[in-house]
Amino acid sequence: MPNGHSACYKQLYLGECVLATAFGIAIGPYGADIFNPRSWGSTDQVTLEVMRFVLATGVFAIGVELPGSYMASNWRSLVFLIVPLMTFGWFISAGLIIGLFPSLNFTSALVISACLTPTDPILAVAIIMGDFAVKHVPRHIRLLLAAESASNDGMAYPFLTLPIYLTLEATTKSAVGKWLLFGCLYQVIFGTFFGAVIGTALRYILKFAHKRNFIDLESFALQYLALAIFIMGVANMIGCDELLACFAAGNAISWDKKFNEKTEASMFVPLMDLIITSVGFLYIGAWIPFNTFNAVDLGIAPWRLVVLGISLIALRRIPAILLLQKLVPDLRNIRQTLLCGHFGPMGVGAIYISTLAVSKLPQPNYPPANQIELLASVTQPIVSFIFLVSLVVREWV
């Protein structure tokens, strides 16, 4: 798990995520124009793979760092924080999007809200594992938020695939059937099972190798990155949810905490986390399409985006988690409940899901000729603006 904020946090209360994004904007096309991913042509595939890599390594790290039996002993808290809370946030976000962008229909709004529903694990860990949080936030809450963010990022797939299928399939029956079979059973359930099985097998292989001195400490630490990439690649190749697979595998590998004991003394792991996180947010800063934040033909105006950002922060999680408080054992008082409700950063995961959504839609014309083209045109501008709002608000508020 990333170590959180760098040294500058102690003086400026700034972490690497904000600094890297700001630097990406500064050297990007709306700054010095030194680094411009959009000049490469169609950048969706590049963006998708960069975000996939950052997320996969991040959720794998969270799985490794969680206490071995955490998911089994805290399953009830996680179930209520993931399923009903995400569902509430999904519909609330869609309602806000429809109200502010009336040219979108409800299904299109559900696609965009699916990008904004999950809690970003990279931003989450960077904040809750920072020095300030370690001193002032109870450990059980920090662990709960870390596990929730890693789990629900992968759980965004069913929320995205249902409206995508409803948009693209000829009949509702066909769309729901594909969603249940592929979006839920195969991607989510099989993806989690696949990750857990592979992680368990790799745990025994590493123990066997270490017991017989087939692997040294430096190579053991290197497996932190190699295993995450391997599991991500295999899961993506067979079409299941690579994020849930990486998280489940990370938790399975460290179930007996032997993996942690061998890697915690190495400086490679925190350095690797810092580099990957910084590069990912730098890329996003240079990639953000600022020119689309005021696009009349798409129905996008700055005031609509600002109102949406403020409304999402206030309504996306807090009302629902207040209603669920008594059902979540780890929420022991109203302060902890409000903290968990307020805490729900939208970051790399939102960019990843929005790019995944756009990649499944037809290439739009300008101006859009129909609802599908409009959805493909407005998804990334809306999500990238909310990313900026969330980045600033979650860092300081």
Coordinates of N, CA, C and O in Angstrom, one line a residue, residues 4-124:
G4 N 1.4 7.1 1.3 CA 0.7 8.3 1.4 C 1.4 9.5 1.0 O 2.1 9.4 -0.1
H5 N 1.3 10.6 1.7 CA 1.9 11.8 1.2 C 3.4 11.8 1.3 O 4.0 11.2 2.2
S6 N 4.0 12.5 0.5 CA 5.5 12.7 0.5 C 5.8 13.8 1.6 O 4.9 14.4 2.2
A7 N 7.1 14.2 1.7 CA 7.5 15.1 2.8 C 6.8 16.4 2.6 O 6.6 17.1 3.6
C8 N 6.5 16.8 1.4 CA 5.9 18.2 1.2 C 4.5 18.3 1.9 O 4.0 19.4 2.2
Y9 N 3.9 17.1 2.2 CA 2.6 17.1 2.8 C 2.7 17.8 4.2 O 1.8 18.5 4.6
K10 N 3.8 17.6 4.9 CA 3.9 18.1 6.3 C 3.9 19.6 6.3 O 3.6 20.2 7.3
Q11 N 4.4 20.2 5.2 CA 4.6 21.7 5.2 C 3.4 22.3 4.4 O 2.9 23.4 4.9
L12 N 3.0 21.8 3.3 CA 2.0 22.4 2.5 C 0.7 21.7 2.4 O -0.3 22.1 1.8
Y13 N 0.6 20.5 3.1 CA -0.6 19.6 3.0 C -1.0 19.3 1.6 O -2.1 19.3 1.2
L14 N 0.1 19.0 0.8 CA -0.1 18.6 -0.6 C 0.5 17.2 -0.7 O 1.6 17.0 -0.2
G15 N -0.2 16.4 -1.5 CA 0.4 15.1 -1.7 C 0.9 14.9 -3.1 O 0.7 15.8 -4.0
E16 N 1.4 13.8 -3.5 CA 2.0 13.6 -4.8 C 0.9 13.6 -5.9 O 1.2 14.0 -7.0
C17 N -0.3 13.2 -5.5 CA -1.4 13.2 -6.6 C -1.7 14.6 -7.1 O -1.8 14.8 -8.3
V18 N -1.9 15.6 -6.2 CA -2.1 16.9 -6.6 C -0.9 17.5 -7.3 O -1.1 18.2 -8.3
L19 N 0.3 17.3 -6.8 CA 1.5 17.9 -7.4 C 1.7 17.3 -8.8 O 2.1 18.1 -9.7
A20 N 1.5 16.0 -8.9 CA 1.7 15.4 -10.2 C 0.7 15.9 -11.2 O 1.0 16.1 -12.4
T21 N -0.6 16.0 -10.8 CA -1.6 16.5 -11.7 C -1.3 17.9 -12.1 O -1.4 18.3 -13.3
A22 N -0.9 18.8 -11.2 CA -0.6 20.2 -11.5 C 0.6 20.3 -12.4 O 0.6 21.1 -13.4
F23 N 1.6 19.4 -12.2 CA 2.7 19.4 -13.1 C 2.3 18.9 -14.5 O 2.8 19.5 -15.5
G24 N 1.4 17.9 -14.6 CA 1.0 17.5 -15.9 C 0.2 18.6 -16.6 O 0.4 18.7 -17.8
I25 N -0.6 19.3 -15.9 CA -1.3 20.5 -16.5 C -0.3 21.5 -17.0 O -0.4 22.1 -18.1
A26 N 0.7 21.8 -16.2 CA 1.7 22.8 -16.5 C 2.5 22.5 -17.8 O 2.8 23.3 -18.6
I27 N 2.8 21.2 -18.0 CA 3.6 20.8 -19.1 C 2.7 20.3 -20.3 O 3.2 20.0 -21.4
G28 N 1.4 20.3 -20.1 CA 0.5 19.8 -21.1 C 0.1 20.8 -22.1 O 0.7 21.9 -22.1
P29 N -0.8 20.5 -23.0 CA -1.2 21.3 -24.1 C -1.8 22.7 -23.7 O -1.8 23.6 -24.4
Y30 N -2.3 22.8 -22.4 CA -2.8 24.1 -21.9 C -1.9 24.8 -21.0 O -2.2 25.8 -20.4
G31 N -0.6 24.3 -21.0 CA 0.5 25.0 -20.3 C 1.6 25.2 -21.3 O 1.5 25.9 -22.3
A32 N 2.7 24.5 -21.0 CA 3.9 24.7 -21.8 C 3.9 23.9 -23.1 O 4.7 24.1 -24.0
D33 N 2.9 23.0 -23.2 CA 2.8 22.2 -24.4 C 4.0 21.3 -24.7 O 4.4 21.2 -25.9
I34 N 4.6 20.8 -23.7 CA 5.8 19.9 -23.8 C 5.3 18.5 -24.0 O 5.9 17.7 -24.7
F35 N 4.3 18.1 -23.2 CA 3.8 16.7 -23.2 C 2.3 16.8 -23.5 O 1.5 17.3 -22.7
N36 N 1.9 16.2 -24.7 CA 0.5 16.3 -25.1 C 0.0 15.0 -25.6 O 0.2 14.6 -26.8
P37 N -0.6 14.1 -24.7 CA -1.0 12.8 -25.1 C -2.0 12.8 -26.3 O -2.1 11.9 -27.1
R38 N -2.8 13.9 -26.3 CA -3.9 14.0 -27.3 C -3.3 14.3 -28.7 O -4.0 14.1 -29.7
S39 N -2.1 14.7 -28.8 CA -1.5 14.9 -30.1 C -1.1 13.6 -30.8 O -0.7 13.5 -32.0
W40 N -1.2 12.5 -30.1 CA -0.8 11.2 -30.6 C -2.0 10.6 -31.5 O -1.8 9.5 -32.0
G41 N -3.1 11.3 -31.6 CA -4.2 10.8 -32.4 C -5.2 10.3 -31.4 O -5.6 10.9 -30.4
S42 N -5.8 9.1 -31.6 CA -6.7 8.5 -30.8 C -6.0 7.9 -29.5 O -5.3 6.9 -29.6
T43 N -6.2 8.6 -28.4 CA -5.4 8.2 -27.2 C -6.2 7.3 -26.2 O -5.7 7.0 -25.2
D44 N -7.4 6.9 -26.6 CA -8.3 6.2 -25.6 C -7.6 4.9 -25.2 O -7.6 4.5 -24.0
Q45 N -7.0 4.2 -26.1 CA -6.4 2.9 -25.8 C -5.2 3.1 -24.9 O -5.0 2.3 -23.9
V46 N -4.4 4.1 -25.2 CA -3.2 4.4 -24.3 C -3.7 4.8 -22.9 O -3.1 4.3 -21.9
T47 N -4.7 5.7 -22.9 CA -5.2 6.2 -21.6 C -5.8 5.0 -20.8 O -5.5 4.8 -19.6
L48 N -6.5 4.1 -21.5 CA -7.1 2.9 -20.8 C -6.0 2.1 -20.2 O -6.1 1.6 -19.0
E49 N -4.9 1.8 -20.9 CA -3.9 0.9 -20.4 C -3.1 1.6 -19.3 O -2.7 0.9 -18.3
V50 N -2.8 2.9 -19.4 CA -2.1 3.6 -18.3 C -2.9 3.5 -17.0 O -2.4 3.2 -16.0
M51 N -4.2 3.8 -17.1 CA -5.0 3.8 -16.0 C -5.2 2.4 -15.4 O -5.2 2.2 -14.2
R52 N -5.3 1.4 -16.3 CA -5.5 0.1 -15.9 C -4.2 -0.4 -15.1 O -4.3 -1.0 -14.0
F53 N -3.0 0.0 -15.5 CA -1.8 -0.4 -14.9 C -1.7 0.3 -13.5 O -1.4 -0.4 -12.5
V54 N -2.0 1.6 -13.4 CA -2.0 2.3 -12.1 C -3.0 1.7 -11.1 O -2.6 1.5 -10.0
L55 N -4.2 1.4 -11.6 CA -5.2 0.9 -10.7 C -4.9 -0.6 -10.3 O -5.0 -0.9 -9.1
A56 N -4.4 -1.4 -11.2 CA -4.1 -2.8 -10.9 C -3.0 -2.9 -9.8 O -3.2 -3.7 -8.9
T57 N -2.0 -2.1 -10.0 CA -0.9 -2.2 -9.0 C -1.3 -1.6 -7.7 O -0.9 -2.1 -6.6
G58 N -2.2 -0.6 -7.7 CA -2.7 0.0 -6.5 C -3.6 -0.9 -5.7 O -3.4 -1.0 -4.5
V59 N -4.6 -1.6 -6.4 CA -5.5 -2.4 -5.6 C -4.7 -3.7 -5.2 O -5.1 -4.3 -4.1
F60 N -3.8 -4.1 -5.9 CA -2.9 -5.3 -5.5 C -2.2 -4.9 -4.2 O -2.1 -5.7 -3.3
A61 N -1.7 -3.7 -4.2 CA -0.9 -3.3 -3.0 C -1.8 -3.2 -1.8 O -1.4 -3.6 -0.7
I62 N -3.1 -2.7 -2.0 CA -4.0 -2.6 -0.9 C -4.3 -4.1 -0.4 O -4.4 -4.3 0.8
G63 N -4.6 -5.0 -1.3 CA -4.8 -6.4 -0.9 C -3.7 -7.0 -0.1 O -3.9 -7.7 0.9
V64 N -2.5 -6.7 -0.5 CA -1.3 -7.2 0.2 C -1.2 -6.6 1.6 O -0.9 -7.3 2.6
E65 N -1.5 -5.3 1.8 CA -1.2 -4.7 3.0 C -2.4 -4.8 4.0 O -2.2 -4.6 5.2
L66 N -3.5 -5.2 3.6 CA -4.6 -5.5 4.5 C -4.3 -6.7 5.4 O -3.6 -7.6 5.0
P67 N -4.7 -6.7 6.7 CA -4.5 -7.9 7.5 C -5.1 -9.1 6.9 O -6.1 -9.0 6.2
G68 N -4.4 -10.2 7.0 CA -4.7 -11.4 6.3 C -6.2 -11.8 6.3 O -6.7 -12.2 5.2
S69 N -6.8 -11.8 7.4 CA -8.2 -12.2 7.5 C -9.2 -11.1 7.5 O -10.4 -11.3 7.9
Y70 N -8.8 -9.9 7.1 CA -9.6 -8.7 7.2 C -10.9 -8.9 6.4 O -12.0 -8.5 6.8
M71 N -10.8 -9.3 5.1 CA -12.0 -9.4 4.3 C -13.0 -10.4 4.8 O -14.2 -10.2 4.7
A72 N -12.5 -11.5 5.5 CA -13.4 -12.5 6.1 C -14.1 -12.0 7.3 O -15.3 -12.2 7.6
S73 N -13.3 -11.3 8.2 CA -13.9 -10.8 9.5 C -14.7 -9.5 9.3 O -15.5 -9.2 10.2
N74 N -14.5 -8.8 8.3 CA -15.2 -7.5 8.1 C -16.1 -7.5 6.9 O -16.5 -6.4 6.4
W75 N -16.6 -8.7 6.5 CA -17.4 -8.8 5.3 C -18.7 -8.0 5.4 O -19.2 -7.4 4.4
R76 N -19.3 -8.0 6.6 CA -20.6 -7.3 6.7 C -20.5 -5.8 6.4 O -21.3 -5.2 5.7
S77 N -19.5 -5.2 7.0 CA -19.3 -3.7 6.8 C -19.0 -3.5 5.3 O -19.6 -2.5 4.8
L78 N -18.2 -4.3 4.7 CA -17.9 -4.1 3.3 C -19.0 -4.3 2.4 O -19.2 -3.5 1.4
V79 N -19.9 -5.3 2.7 CA -21.0 -5.5 1.8 C -22.0 -4.3 1.8 O -22.4 -3.9 0.7
F80 N -22.2 -3.8 3.0 CA -23.2 -2.6 3.0 C -22.5 -1.4 2.5 O -23.2 -0.5 1.9
L81 N -21.2 -1.2 2.6 CA -20.6 -0.1 2.0 C -20.4 -0.2 0.5 O -20.2 0.9 -0.2
I82 N -20.4 -1.4 0.0 CA -20.2 -1.5 -1.5 C -21.6 -1.6 -2.2 O -21.8 -0.8 -3.1
V83 N -22.4 -2.5 -1.9 CA -23.6 -2.8 -2.7 C -24.7 -1.7 -2.6 O -25.0 -0.9 -3.5
P84 N -25.3 -1.5 -1.4 CA -26.3 -0.4 -1.3 C -25.8 1.0 -1.5 O -26.4 1.8 -2.1
L85 N -24.6 1.2 -0.9 CA -24.0 2.6 -1.0 C -23.7 2.9 -2.5 O -23.9 4.1 -2.9
M86 N -23.1 2.0 -3.2 CA -22.8 2.3 -4.6 C -24.1 2.4 -5.4 O -24.1 3.3 -6.3
T87 N -25.1 1.6 -5.1 CA -26.3 1.7 -5.9 C -27.0 3.0 -5.7 O -27.5 3.7 -6.6
F88 N -27.0 3.5 -4.4 CA -27.6 4.8 -4.1 C -26.8 5.9 -4.8 O -27.4 6.8 -5.5
G89 N -25.5 5.9 -4.7 CA -24.7 6.9 -5.4 C -24.9 6.9 -6.9 O -24.8 7.9 -7.5
W90 N -25.0 5.7 -7.5 CA -25.2 5.5 -8.9 C -26.5 6.3 -9.4 O -26.5 7.0 -10.3
F91 N -27.6 6.0 -8.7 CA -28.9 6.6 -9.1 C -28.9 8.1 -8.7 O -29.4 8.9 -9.5
I92 N -28.4 8.5 -7.6 CA -28.3 9.9 -7.2 C -27.5 10.7 -8.3 O -27.9 11.8 -8.7
S93 N -26.3 10.2 -8.6 CA -25.5 10.8 -9.6 C -26.2 10.9 -10.9 O -26.1 12.0 -11.6
A94 N -26.9 9.9 -11.3 CA -27.6 9.9 -12.6 C -28.7 11.0 -12.6 O -28.9 11.7 -13.6
G95 N -29.4 11.1 -11.4 CA -30.5 12.1 -11.3 C -29.9 13.5 -11.4 O -30.5 14.4 -12.1
L96 N -28.8 13.7 -10.8 CA -28.1 15.1 -10.9 C -27.7 15.4 -12.3 O -27.8 16.5 -12.8
I97 N -27.2 14.4 -13.0 CA -26.7 14.6 -14.3 C -27.9 14.9 -15.3 O -27.8 15.8 -16.1
I98 N -29.0 14.2 -15.1 CA -30.1 14.5 -15.9 C -30.6 15.9 -15.7 O -31.0 16.7 -16.6
G99 N -30.7 16.3 -14.4 CA -31.2 17.6 -14.1 C -30.3 18.7 -14.6 O -30.8 19.8 -15.0
L100 N -29.0 18.5 -14.7 CA -28.1 19.6 -15.2 C -27.8 19.5 -16.7 O -27.3 20.4 -17.3
F101 N -27.9 18.3 -17.2 CA -27.7 18.1 -18.7 C -28.9 17.4 -19.3 O -28.9 16.2 -19.6
P102 N -30.0 18.2 -19.5 CA -31.3 17.6 -20.0 C -31.2 17.0 -21.3 O -32.2 16.2 -21.7
S103 N -30.2 17.2 -22.1 CA -30.1 16.6 -23.4 C -29.8 15.1 -23.3 O -30.0 14.3 -24.3
L104 N -29.3 14.6 -22.1 CA -29.0 13.2 -21.9 C -30.3 12.5 -21.4 O -31.0 13.0 -20.6
N105 N -30.5 11.3 -21.9 CA -31.6 10.5 -21.3 C -31.1 9.7 -20.1 O -29.9 9.8 -19.7
F106 N -32.0 9.0 -19.4 CA -31.7 8.3 -18.2 C -30.6 7.3 -18.3 O -29.7 7.1 -17.5
T107 N -30.7 6.5 -19.4 CA -29.7 5.4 -19.6 C -28.3 6.0 -19.8 O -27.3 5.5 -19.3
S108 N -28.2 7.1 -20.6 CA -26.9 7.8 -20.8 C -26.4 8.3 -19.5 O -25.2 8.3 -19.2
A109 N -27.3 8.9 -18.6 CA -26.9 9.4 -17.3 C -26.3 8.3 -16.4 O -25.4 8.5 -15.7
L110 N -26.9 7.1 -16.6 CA -26.4 6.0 -15.8 C -25.0 5.6 -16.2 O -24.2 5.1 -15.3
V111 N -24.7 5.7 -17.5 CA -23.4 5.3 -17.9 C -22.4 6.3 -17.3 O -21.3 5.9 -16.7
I112 N -22.6 7.6 -17.3 CA -21.7 8.6 -16.8 C -21.6 8.4 -15.2 O -20.6 8.5 -14.7
S113 N -22.8 8.2 -14.6 CA -22.7 8.1 -13.1 C -22.0 6.8 -12.7 O -21.4 6.8 -11.6
A114 N -22.0 5.8 -13.5 CA -21.2 4.6 -13.2 C -19.7 4.9 -13.1 O -19.0 4.3 -12.4
C115 N -19.3 5.9 -13.9 CA -17.9 6.3 -13.9 C -17.5 7.0 -12.6 O -16.4 7.0 -12.1
L116 N -18.6 7.7 -12.0 CA -18.4 8.5 -10.8 C -18.7 7.8 -9.5 O -18.6 8.3 -8.4
T117 N -19.2 6.5 -9.6 CA -19.7 5.8 -8.4 C -18.6 5.3 -7.5 O -18.7 5.4 -6.3
P118 N -17.6 4.6 -8.1 CA -16.6 4.0 -7.2 C -15.7 5.0 -6.5 O -15.4 6.1 -7.0
T119 N -15.2 4.6 -5.4 CA -14.2 5.4 -4.6 C -12.8 5.0 -5.2 O -12.5 3.8 -5.3
D120 N -12.0 6.0 -5.5 CA -10.8 5.7 -6.2 C -9.7 5.2 -5.2 O -9.5 5.9 -4.2
P121 N -9.2 4.0 -5.4 CA -8.2 3.5 -4.4 C -6.9 4.2 -4.4 O -6.2 4.2 -3.3
I122 N -6.4 4.8 -5.5 CA -5.2 5.5 -5.5 C -5.2 6.8 -4.6 O -4.4 7.0 -3.7
L123 N -6.3 7.6 -4.9 CA -6.5 8.8 -4.1 C -6.8 8.4 -2.6 O -6.3 9.1 -1.7
A124 N -7.6 7.4 -2.5 CA -8.0 7.0 -1.1 C -6.8 6.7 -0.2 O -6.7 7.2 0.9

